[in-house]
Amino acid sequence: MALTESNVKVVGGQMNYRRLTSRVEQRIYDIGKAHIWLSMINDKMKPKKWNKPNTKGTKVTFDYIGTKEDLEVAFDEFEVYIKNVNRTHGTDLALKREGESEV
């Protein structure tokens, strides 16, 4: 049997983000985490667990986003994180989902 794209599917994994270290100021870390989180969602990865940062970075365990419902849940979780960052650091990060009308 020949191996084709339809036979192989990534369902999860773990990545290490070397720039999110324990040496980074908390505000910068949280904003960087938001950028990485959004990038992961856009690449169909839903962060499942963010390990504590160390000097080598932050490991993130993720699941594959396979359905529209999974995508909505991922964006909802991300939106909660953004609101927390804004409240904690006084930032004005915002999420605009595709297809949403401007208010």
C-alpha angles and dihedrals in degrees: 000000000000119000111239134172092263091058095058124059130168109225099175146326146157132274132188119220106204097192094058096078133155088251094066119100110258095242092051090044092053094048091046090050089054091053092048092046092054091047090051092051090049087053090052095255121130113202109235101175133010110203120213112276120252134176090282096053138260124306116216124195113207143184126216116257104228105160139042089246091055089051092051091050090049092051092046091054090046092050091054089052092050092051090051092050091049092050094045100043104024092243125145103223113158137185122219113186118212112262094029117125119233116254 
